[in-house]
Amino acid sequence: MFIAELSWYKKLSRLRSLSLAKKVGKYIKNNTLLLDFGCGNMFTAKELVSLNPTLKIVGLDIVADQNLNLSNNNNQLSFVQSGSQILPFEDNYFDHVLALACLHHTEYPEKYVEELKRVIKQNGTIIIAEEMYINQLDKLYISGSDFILNKLKEDIPVPLNFRSNKHYEQVFKNLGLQVKHKSSLRLFPNFMHHYIYVLSRN
């Protein structure tokens, strides 16, 4: 949709991405390979390599976002398109995996958390920043806001499979993932509540 091409929309997206990059970048080691799962326009990935030029980031998404542009990225960024429930990577492939505000756009968020665990190295980390509701009113608000914002883009599927933070914490426990860090963030412009988890294998 044309709105996503407007300069103010891109500016807001970049400001949001900068906030996310600053928040999660401190958990990412130098000279590592990172998967940006549900990468969208990869604005956050670009901010991360700007903050840490030693990184290499592979973006993965079901479609190529209309604002995706990886020209002149010095081979630090690449993009893979896939809608499969099985990620197209070998076991123990990445040092870090990011899933930033995207798990609710999958049909089976729990299955993808399991896949994220599969593709990280034994000493790797999974960093999840996700809109997780705390009650039914909160769920209604984040569902409505997220639907509207994603409808501003072309060809972006918007299933809304939100979960509570308590649900995700049980999923992490069932999968043998240890919570190394937990915090939260409210991102402009709609200030939806994002929980941030840094996870490792037990």
Short mmCIF file of C-alpha atoms in Angstrom, two decimals:
data_model
loop_
_atom_site.label_atom_id
_atom_site.label_comp_id
_atom_site.label_asym_id
_atom_site.label_seq_id
_atom_site.Cartn_x
_atom_site.Cartn_y
_atom_site.Cartn_z
CA MET A 1 0.00 0.00 0.00
CA PHE A 2 1.24 3.48 -0.83
CA ILE A 3 1.21 4.64 2.82
CA ALA A 4 4.18 2.38 3.60
CA GLU A 5 6.14 4.26 0.92
CA LEU A 6 5.63 7.65 2.54
CA SER A 7 8.64 9.30 4.19
CA TRP A 8 6.92 9.79 7.57
CA TYR A 9 5.97 6.10 7.71
CA LYS A 10 9.54 5.05 6.97
CA LYS A 11 10.85 7.53 9.54
CA LEU A 12 8.57 6.12 12.25
CA SER A 13 9.59 2.58 11.27
CA ARG A 14 13.28 3.48 11.53
CA LEU A 15 12.81 5.15 14.92
CA ARG A 16 11.04 2.02 16.17
CA SER A 17 13.82 -0.15 14.73
CA LEU A 18 16.51 1.98 16.38
CA SER A 19 14.79 1.56 19.75
CA LEU A 20 14.68 -2.21 19.27
CA ALA A 21 18.28 -2.40 18.06
CA LYS A 22 19.57 -0.47 21.06
CA LYS A 23 17.54 -2.64 23.41
CA VAL A 24 18.59 -6.05 22.03
CA GLY A 25 22.02 -5.19 20.61
CA LYS A 26 23.73 -5.45 24.00
CA TYR A 27 22.93 -9.18 24.10
CA ILE A 28 24.63 -9.89 20.76
CA LYS A 29 28.31 -10.79 20.67
CA ASN A 30 30.83 -9.47 18.16
CA ASN A 31 31.75 -11.42 15.03
CA THR A 32 28.63 -13.58 15.07
CA LEU A 33 26.05 -14.84 12.59
CA LEU A 34 22.49 -13.85 13.42
CA LEU A 35 19.09 -14.88 12.07
CA ASP A 36 16.46 -12.14 11.93
CA PHE A 37 13.30 -14.27 11.90
CA GLY A 38 10.28 -12.40 10.51
CA CYS A 39 12.64 -9.63 9.43
CA GLY A 40 10.10 -7.45 7.56
CA ASN A 41 11.83 -4.42 6.05
CA MET A 42 15.10 -5.28 7.90
CA PHE A 43 15.36 -1.74 9.28
CA THR A 44 16.27 -3.23 12.67
CA ALA A 45 18.97 -5.43 11.09
CA LYS A 46 20.45 -2.35 9.41
CA GLU A 47 20.51 -0.52 12.73
CA LEU A 48 22.20 -3.50 14.38
CA VAL A 49 25.03 -3.65 11.84
CA SER A 50 25.39 0.11 12.12
CA LEU A 51 25.84 -0.28 15.88
CA ASN A 52 28.02 -3.39 15.47
CA PRO A 53 29.76 -3.69 12.06
CA THR A 54 31.18 -7.13 12.97
CA LEU A 55 27.76 -8.79 12.61
CA LYS A 56 26.41 -10.78 9.69
CA ILE A 57 22.62 -11.03 9.59
CA VAL A 58 20.35 -13.31 7.57
CA GLY A 59 16.77 -12.07 7.32
CA LEU A 60 13.94 -14.57 6.89
CA ASP A 61 10.32 -13.78 6.08
CA ILE A 62 7.34 -15.21 4.22
CA VAL A 63 7.32 -12.27 1.77
CA ALA A 64 9.76 -9.56 0.73
CA ASP A 65 8.58 -6.36 2.43
CA GLN A 66 7.91 -3.50 0.02
CA ASN A 67 10.54 -1.41 1.88
CA LEU A 68 13.18 -4.15 1.83
CA ASN A 69 16.36 -2.85 0.18
CA LEU A 70 19.69 -4.52 0.85
CA SER A 71 21.79 -2.66 -1.73
CA ASN A 72 25.17 -1.36 -0.54
CA ASN A 73 25.13 -3.47 2.64
CA ASN A 74 28.75 -4.72 2.32
CA ASN A 75 27.54 -8.33 2.39
CA GLN A 76 26.55 -8.02 6.05
CA LEU A 77 22.86 -8.48 5.29
CA SER A 78 21.08 -11.12 3.23
CA PHE A 79 17.45 -12.17 2.81
CA VAL A 80 15.79 -15.59 2.50
CA GLN A 81 12.11 -15.97 1.60
CA SER A 82 10.32 -18.98 3.07
CA GLY A 83 6.90 -19.79 4.46
CA SER A 84 7.75 -23.29 5.64
CA GLN A 85 7.22 -24.34 9.25
CA ILE A 86 10.69 -25.90 9.04
CA LEU A 87 13.33 -23.20 8.83
CA PRO A 88 15.63 -23.70 5.80
CA PHE A 89 18.79 -23.96 7.90
CA GLU A 90 20.82 -26.75 9.46
CA ASP A 91 20.81 -27.51 13.17
CA ASN A 92 23.15 -25.41 15.33
CA TYR A 93 23.75 -22.92 12.50
CA PHE A 94 23.39 -19.46 14.08
CA ASP A 95 25.05 -17.80 17.05
CA HIS A 96 21.96 -15.70 17.75
CA VAL A 97 18.35 -15.63 16.61
CA LEU A 98 16.05 -12.61 16.77
CA ALA A 99 12.26 -12.78 16.62
CA LEU A 100 11.07 -9.19 16.87
CA ALA A 101 7.30 -8.63 17.00
CA CYS A 102 6.61 -11.41 14.51
CA LEU A 103 5.66 -14.66 16.26
CA HIS A 104 2.00 -13.62 16.44
CA HIS A 105 2.00 -13.49 12.62
CA THR A 106 2.65 -17.23 12.41
CA GLU A 107 0.02 -19.96 12.52
CA TYR A 108 1.87 -21.86 15.26
CA PRO A 109 4.09 -19.58 17.37
CA GLU A 110 5.09 -22.44 19.67
CA LYS A 111 6.35 -24.51 16.74
CA TYR A 112 8.52 -21.66 15.54
CA VAL A 113 10.05 -21.15 18.99
CA GLU A 114 11.04 -24.82 18.79
CA GLU A 115 12.57 -24.20 15.36
CA LEU A 116 14.49 -21.18 16.64
CA LYS A 117 15.98 -23.40 19.31
CA ARG A 118 16.97 -25.98 16.70
CA VAL A 119 18.97 -23.57 14.55
CA ILE A 120 21.00 -21.91 17.32
CA LYS A 121 24.34 -23.25 18.46
CA GLN A 122 24.63 -24.91 21.85
CA ASN A 123 25.98 -21.71 23.41
CA GLY A 124 23.77 -19.44 21.29
CA THR A 125 20.88 -17.23 22.33
CA ILE A 126 17.33 -16.53 21.20
CA ILE A 127 16.12 -12.96 21.63
CA ILE A 128 12.36 -12.51 21.47
CA ALA A 129 10.57 -9.17 21.56
CA GLU A 130 6.88 -9.89 21.25
CA GLU A 131 3.53 -8.25 21.95
CA MET A 132 2.21 -10.45 24.75
CA TYR A 133 -1.06 -9.59 26.41
CA ILE A 134 -1.64 -9.48 30.15
CA ASN A 135 -5.47 -9.61 30.07
CA GLN A 136 -8.28 -9.84 27.52
CA LEU A 137 -8.67 -6.07 27.17
CA ASP A 138 -4.96 -5.77 26.43
CA LYS A 139 -5.29 -8.58 23.86
CA LEU A 140 -8.11 -6.71 22.11
CA TYR A 141 -6.04 -3.51 21.95
CA ILE A 142 -2.86 -5.08 20.57
CA SER A 143 -4.86 -7.16 18.07
CA GLY A 144 -6.64 -4.11 16.68
CA SER A 145 -3.54 -1.92 16.57
CA ASP A 146 -1.38 -4.57 14.95
CA PHE A 147 -4.00 -5.41 12.32
CA ILE A 148 -4.33 -1.78 11.25
CA LEU A 149 -0.58 -1.15 11.10
CA ASN A 150 0.13 -4.26 9.04
CA LYS A 151 -2.69 -3.53 6.62
CA LEU A 152 -0.72 -0.43 5.59
CA LYS A 153 1.68 -2.72 3.70
CA GLU A 154 1.22 -4.70 0.53
CA ASP A 155 0.84 -8.48 0.54
CA ILE A 156 1.65 -8.89 4.24
CA PRO A 157 -0.40 -11.74 5.77
CA VAL A 158 -1.68 -10.77 9.19
CA PRO A 159 -2.75 -13.77 11.23
CA LEU A 160 -3.03 -12.57 14.83
CA ASN A 161 -2.06 -15.42 17.14
CA PHE A 162 -1.20 -13.48 20.26
CA ARG A 163 -0.26 -15.30 23.45
CA SER A 164 0.14 -14.13 27.04
CA ASN A 165 3.58 -13.82 28.59
CA LYS A 166 2.70 -16.61 31.01
CA HIS A 167 1.90 -18.88 28.07
CA TYR A 168 5.26 -18.16 26.43
CA GLU A 169 7.14 -18.72 29.67
CA GLN A 170 5.57 -22.18 29.89
CA VAL A 171 6.55 -22.85 26.27
CA PHE A 172 10.14 -21.87 27.06
CA LYS A 173 10.16 -24.19 30.06
CA ASN A 174 8.71 -27.10 28.08
CA LEU A 175 11.38 -26.66 25.40
CA GLY A 176 14.22 -26.55 27.90
CA LEU A 177 15.01 -22.89 27.28
CA GLN A 178 16.43 -20.87 30.14
CA VAL A 179 15.38 -17.23 30.58
CA LYS A 180 18.63 -15.31 30.94
CA HIS A 181 16.99 -11.90 30.87
CA LYS A 182 13.47 -10.49 30.86
CA SER A 183 12.34 -6.90 30.38
CA SER A 184 9.68 -4.90 28.58
CA LEU A 185 9.41 -2.03 26.14
CA ARG A 186 6.60 0.17 24.87
CA LEU A 187 7.30 1.29 21.33
CA PHE A 188 6.08 4.48 19.64
CA PRO A 189 3.58 5.20 18.06
CA ASN A 190 0.98 2.90 19.67
CA PHE A 191 2.95 1.94 22.80
CA MET A 192 1.97 -1.71 22.71
CA HIS A 193 3.53 -3.73 25.50
CA HIS A 194 6.48 -5.77 24.17
CA TYR A 195 8.06 -8.36 26.43
CA ILE A 196 11.72 -9.04 25.74
CA TYR A 197 13.24 -12.43 26.55
CA VAL A 198 16.85 -13.54 26.13
CA LEU A 199 16.91 -17.34 26.10
CA SER A 200 19.57 -20.02 26.06
CA ARG A 201 19.58 -23.80 25.99
CA ASN A 202 19.70 -25.46 29.40
#
